XYZ file of C-alpha atoms in Angstrom:
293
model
C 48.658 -65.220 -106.292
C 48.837 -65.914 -102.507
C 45.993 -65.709 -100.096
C 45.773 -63.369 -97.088
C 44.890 -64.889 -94.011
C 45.824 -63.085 -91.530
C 44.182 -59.186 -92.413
C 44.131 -57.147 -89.826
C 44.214 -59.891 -87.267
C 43.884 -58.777 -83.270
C 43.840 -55.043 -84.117
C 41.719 -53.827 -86.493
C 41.992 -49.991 -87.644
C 39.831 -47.213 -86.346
C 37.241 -47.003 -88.730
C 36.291 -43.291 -87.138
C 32.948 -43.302 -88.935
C 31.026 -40.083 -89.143
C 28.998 -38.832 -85.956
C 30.906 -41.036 -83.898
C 29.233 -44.242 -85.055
C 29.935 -47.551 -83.700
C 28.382 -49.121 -86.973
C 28.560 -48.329 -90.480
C 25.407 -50.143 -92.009
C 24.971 -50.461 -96.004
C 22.079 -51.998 -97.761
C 22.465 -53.375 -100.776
C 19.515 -54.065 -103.226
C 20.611 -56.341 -106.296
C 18.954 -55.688 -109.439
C 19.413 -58.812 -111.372
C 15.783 -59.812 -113.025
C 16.149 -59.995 -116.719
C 19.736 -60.722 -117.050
C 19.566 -64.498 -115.791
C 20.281 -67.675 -117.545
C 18.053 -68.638 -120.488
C 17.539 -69.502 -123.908
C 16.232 -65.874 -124.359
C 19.363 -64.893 -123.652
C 21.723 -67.012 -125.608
C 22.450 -69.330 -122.637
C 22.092 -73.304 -123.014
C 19.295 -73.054 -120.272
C 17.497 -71.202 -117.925
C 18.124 -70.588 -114.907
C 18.306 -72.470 -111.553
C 20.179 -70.096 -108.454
C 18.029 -68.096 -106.062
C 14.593 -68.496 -106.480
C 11.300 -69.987 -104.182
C 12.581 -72.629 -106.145
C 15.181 -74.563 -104.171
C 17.201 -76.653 -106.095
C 15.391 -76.089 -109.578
C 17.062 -77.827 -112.772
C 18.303 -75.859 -115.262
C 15.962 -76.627 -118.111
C 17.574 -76.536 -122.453
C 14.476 -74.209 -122.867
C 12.147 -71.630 -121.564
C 11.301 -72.430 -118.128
C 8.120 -70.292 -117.459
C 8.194 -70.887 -113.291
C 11.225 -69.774 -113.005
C 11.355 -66.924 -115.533
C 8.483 -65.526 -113.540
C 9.605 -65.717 -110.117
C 12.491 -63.552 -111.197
C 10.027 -61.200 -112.928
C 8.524 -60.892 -109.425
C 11.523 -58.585 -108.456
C 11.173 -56.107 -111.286
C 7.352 -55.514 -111.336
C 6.747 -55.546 -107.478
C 9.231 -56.457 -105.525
C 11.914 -53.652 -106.588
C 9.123 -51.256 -105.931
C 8.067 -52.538 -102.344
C 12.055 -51.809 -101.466
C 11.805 -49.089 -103.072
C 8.875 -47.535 -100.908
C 10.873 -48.963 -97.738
C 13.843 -47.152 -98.268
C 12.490 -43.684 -99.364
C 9.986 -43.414 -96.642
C 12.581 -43.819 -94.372
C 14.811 -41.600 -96.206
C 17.887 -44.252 -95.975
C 20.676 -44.271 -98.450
C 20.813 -47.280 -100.419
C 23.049 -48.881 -102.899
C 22.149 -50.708 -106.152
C 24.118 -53.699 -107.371
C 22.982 -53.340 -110.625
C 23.697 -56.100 -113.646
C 23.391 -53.841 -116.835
C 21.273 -56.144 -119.071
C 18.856 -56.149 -116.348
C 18.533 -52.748 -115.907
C 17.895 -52.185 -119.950
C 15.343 -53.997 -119.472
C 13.664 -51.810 -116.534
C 14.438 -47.730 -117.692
C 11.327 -46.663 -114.900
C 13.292 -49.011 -112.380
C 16.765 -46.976 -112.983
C 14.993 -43.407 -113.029
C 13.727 -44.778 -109.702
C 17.096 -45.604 -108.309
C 18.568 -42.023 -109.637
C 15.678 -40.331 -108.604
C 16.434 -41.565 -104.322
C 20.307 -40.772 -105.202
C 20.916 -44.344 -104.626
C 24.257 -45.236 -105.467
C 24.230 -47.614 -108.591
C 27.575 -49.929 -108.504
C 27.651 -52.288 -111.435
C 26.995 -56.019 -110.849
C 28.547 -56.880 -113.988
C 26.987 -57.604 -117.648
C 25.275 -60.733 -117.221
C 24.035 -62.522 -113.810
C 25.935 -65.424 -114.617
C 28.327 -67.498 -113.134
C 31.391 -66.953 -114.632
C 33.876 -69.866 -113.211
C 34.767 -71.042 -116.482
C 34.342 -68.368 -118.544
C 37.307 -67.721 -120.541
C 39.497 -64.638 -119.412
C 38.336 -62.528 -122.672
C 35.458 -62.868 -123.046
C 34.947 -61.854 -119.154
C 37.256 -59.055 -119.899
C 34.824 -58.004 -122.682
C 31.844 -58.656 -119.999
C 32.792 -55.984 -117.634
C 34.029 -53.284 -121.277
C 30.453 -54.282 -121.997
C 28.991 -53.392 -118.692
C 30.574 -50.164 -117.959
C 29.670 -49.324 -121.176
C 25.832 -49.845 -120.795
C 25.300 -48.561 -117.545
C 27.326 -45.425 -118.117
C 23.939 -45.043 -121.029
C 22.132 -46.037 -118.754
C 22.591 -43.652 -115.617
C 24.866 -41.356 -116.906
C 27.632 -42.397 -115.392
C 30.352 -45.198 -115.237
C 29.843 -47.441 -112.037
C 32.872 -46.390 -108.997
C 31.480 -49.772 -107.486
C 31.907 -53.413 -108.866
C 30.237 -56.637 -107.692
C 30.536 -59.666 -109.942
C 29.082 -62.424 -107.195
C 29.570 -65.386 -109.552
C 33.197 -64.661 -109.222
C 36.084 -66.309 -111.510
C 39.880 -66.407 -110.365
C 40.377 -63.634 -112.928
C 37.936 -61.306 -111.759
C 39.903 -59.622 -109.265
C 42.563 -58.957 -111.943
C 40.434 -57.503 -114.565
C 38.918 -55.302 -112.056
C 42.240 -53.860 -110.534
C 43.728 -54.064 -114.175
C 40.231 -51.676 -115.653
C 41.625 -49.141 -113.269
C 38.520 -46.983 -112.952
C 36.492 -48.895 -109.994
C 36.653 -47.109 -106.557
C 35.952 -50.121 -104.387
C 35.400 -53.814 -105.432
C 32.867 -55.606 -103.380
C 33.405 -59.467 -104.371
C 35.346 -60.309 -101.128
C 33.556 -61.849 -97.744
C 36.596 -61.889 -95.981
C 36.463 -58.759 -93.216
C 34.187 -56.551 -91.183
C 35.784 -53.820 -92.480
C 37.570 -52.272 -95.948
C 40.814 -53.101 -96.715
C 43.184 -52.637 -99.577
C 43.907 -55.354 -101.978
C 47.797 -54.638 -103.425
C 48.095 -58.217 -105.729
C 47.114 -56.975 -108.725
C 49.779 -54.319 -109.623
C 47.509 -51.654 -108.278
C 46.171 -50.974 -104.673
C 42.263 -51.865 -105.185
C 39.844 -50.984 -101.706
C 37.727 -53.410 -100.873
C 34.521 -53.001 -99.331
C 33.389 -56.535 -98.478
C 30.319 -57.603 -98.878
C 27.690 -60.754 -96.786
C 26.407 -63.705 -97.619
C 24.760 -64.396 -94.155
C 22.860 -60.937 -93.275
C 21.668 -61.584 -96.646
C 17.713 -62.767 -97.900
C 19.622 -65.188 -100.351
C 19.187 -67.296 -96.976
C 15.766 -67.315 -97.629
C 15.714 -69.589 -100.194
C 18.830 -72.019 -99.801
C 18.689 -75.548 -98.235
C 20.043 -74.087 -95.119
C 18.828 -70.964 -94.790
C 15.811 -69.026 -93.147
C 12.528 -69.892 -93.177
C 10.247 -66.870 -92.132
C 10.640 -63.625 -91.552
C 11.324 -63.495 -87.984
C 14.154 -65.794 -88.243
C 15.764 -63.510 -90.739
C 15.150 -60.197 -88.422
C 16.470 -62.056 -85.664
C 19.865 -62.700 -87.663
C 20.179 -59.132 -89.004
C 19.377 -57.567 -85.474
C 22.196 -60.238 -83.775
C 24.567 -59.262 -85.926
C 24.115 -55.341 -85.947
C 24.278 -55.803 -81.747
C 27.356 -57.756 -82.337
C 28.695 -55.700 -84.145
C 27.985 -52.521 -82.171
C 29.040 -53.488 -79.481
C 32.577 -54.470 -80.764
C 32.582 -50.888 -82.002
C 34.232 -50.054 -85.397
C 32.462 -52.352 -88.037
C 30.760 -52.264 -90.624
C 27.563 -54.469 -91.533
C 26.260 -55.219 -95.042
C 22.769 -56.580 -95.843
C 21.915 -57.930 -99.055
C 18.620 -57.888 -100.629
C 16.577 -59.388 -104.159
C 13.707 -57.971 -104.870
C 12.288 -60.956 -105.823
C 13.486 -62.492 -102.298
C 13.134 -59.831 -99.852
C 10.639 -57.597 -101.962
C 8.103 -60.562 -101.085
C 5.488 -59.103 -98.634
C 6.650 -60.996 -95.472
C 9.821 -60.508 -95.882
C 9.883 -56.919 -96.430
C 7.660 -56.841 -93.458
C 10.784 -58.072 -91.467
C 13.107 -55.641 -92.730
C 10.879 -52.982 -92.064
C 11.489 -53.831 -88.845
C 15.258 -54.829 -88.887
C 15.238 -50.570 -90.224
C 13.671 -49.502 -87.124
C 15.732 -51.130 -84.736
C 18.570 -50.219 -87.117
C 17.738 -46.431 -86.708
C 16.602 -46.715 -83.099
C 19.889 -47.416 -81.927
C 21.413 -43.941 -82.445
C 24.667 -46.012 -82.882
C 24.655 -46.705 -86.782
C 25.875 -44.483 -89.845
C 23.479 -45.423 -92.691
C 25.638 -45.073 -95.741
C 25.654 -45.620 -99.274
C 28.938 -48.473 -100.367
C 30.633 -45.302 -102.167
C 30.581 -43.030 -99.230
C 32.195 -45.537 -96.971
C 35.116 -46.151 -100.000
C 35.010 -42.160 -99.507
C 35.352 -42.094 -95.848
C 38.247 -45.207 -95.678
C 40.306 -43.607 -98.860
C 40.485 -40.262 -96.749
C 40.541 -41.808 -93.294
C 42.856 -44.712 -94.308
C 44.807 -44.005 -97.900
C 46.515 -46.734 -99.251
């Protein structure tokens, strides 16, 4: 498999988003509490990625910090999003990892309830570098499988995050997702033809993302993440023809200073006049009929 490096170089496409937008902006909430490393789980440990704390080790039995600074995002901070979003009657889309969302059925009805879009984050929120190529294979049968009982419907949207080098090919090989989202490589969608199958892509952010809160070189208070998030939405406005994604935790941004700063990253956002507020699967929508494969 060969690398792209080149994309759509000097020229990208017209995006021609809806209303004449400059910006198509997507916010993603990940719902991942419940389906982390640990020994409750069947993992050798618990876990130690994204959380308050920064470096943690990964313990060969319950560690009860950590466990509940994760449950932090599914008993309040999911629902301080949650109240965000709605009141200001913005699409959102869920990256949702189906163990965790078993584990939260009034969380789900939430999400189905704003007619958030629910894309599957995989089975387990897990890295999955070395897991063998079956059993990730089985991973994502398993996943589609519980969030289709869980929501009523299979996932159009895939995000793995902890990415192997097969991941790509079991997605494109599945056959059913709409868009994959485990790419940072472009501003905009493009189509992925190495896997024997033209796959969209809707890439996705690691930098207008709160996961920046809480790494060794990352934000440290709110303002510093608004600041980020409002420099790159002017950035990218004024190139015209972009699209922005900005990842949130609920047990990250869902903390009350935080989400005070977002708050405020949504006015600015909806000030502008410039931005189409979409949902990941309405911009796959808009770039399969504006730009077919």
């Amino acid at each position: 498999m060969s690398r792209d490096l080149v994309g759509y170089g000097g020229n990208p496409p017209d995006p021609r988003w809806p209303g004449g937008a400059r910006v198509a902006v997507q916010f993603v909430i990940n719902y991942e509490e419940g389906a982390e490393n640990s020994v409750l789980n069947g993992d050798a440990g618990s876990e130690a990625f994204l959380s308050e704390m920064v470096g943690a080790a990964s313990h060969p039995a319950r560690a009860m910090a950590m466990e509940s600074l994760y449950e932090y995002g599914s008993r309040a901070g999911f629902w301080r999003l949650h109240r965000l979003f709605t009141r200001a009657a913005l699409p959102v889309t869920v990256f949702g990892v189906a163990r965790a969302m078993a584990m939260n059925p009034a969380a789900v009805a939430a999400m189905r309830a704003a007619d958030w879009e629910i894309a599957s984050h995989g089975y387990r929120w897990i890295d999955y570098q070395n897991v063998p190529e079956q059993v990730e294979r089985e991973h994502i049968a398993q996943a589609i499988a519980l969030h289709t009982q869980l929501t009523g419907s299979r996932p159009l949207g895939w995000y793995q995050g902890r990415t192997s080098p097969n991941t790509a090919r079991l997605v494109a090989e599945e056959g059913g997702f709409l868009y994959d989202a485990d790419s940072y490589a472009d501003d905009l969608p493009y189509w992925d033809r190495q896997h024997g199958r033209a796959q969209l892509i809707v890439p996705y952010s690691l930098d207008a993302n709160d996961m920046k809160m809480v790494a060794l070189n990352g934000f440290t208070e709110g303002d510093q993440f608004f600041r980020y998030l409002v420099d790159t939405f002017d950035q990218l406005r004024d190139e015209g023809g972009r699209m922005m994604s900005v990842g949130l935790h609920g047990r990250i941004a869902g903390r009350p200073a935080r989400a005070r700063a977002l708050a405020r990253f949504v006015d600015h956002v909806v000030a502008s006049g410039d931005a189409w507020v979409a949902r990941r699967v309405d911009i796959a929508h808009h770039w399969i009929a504006v730009h077919p494969a």
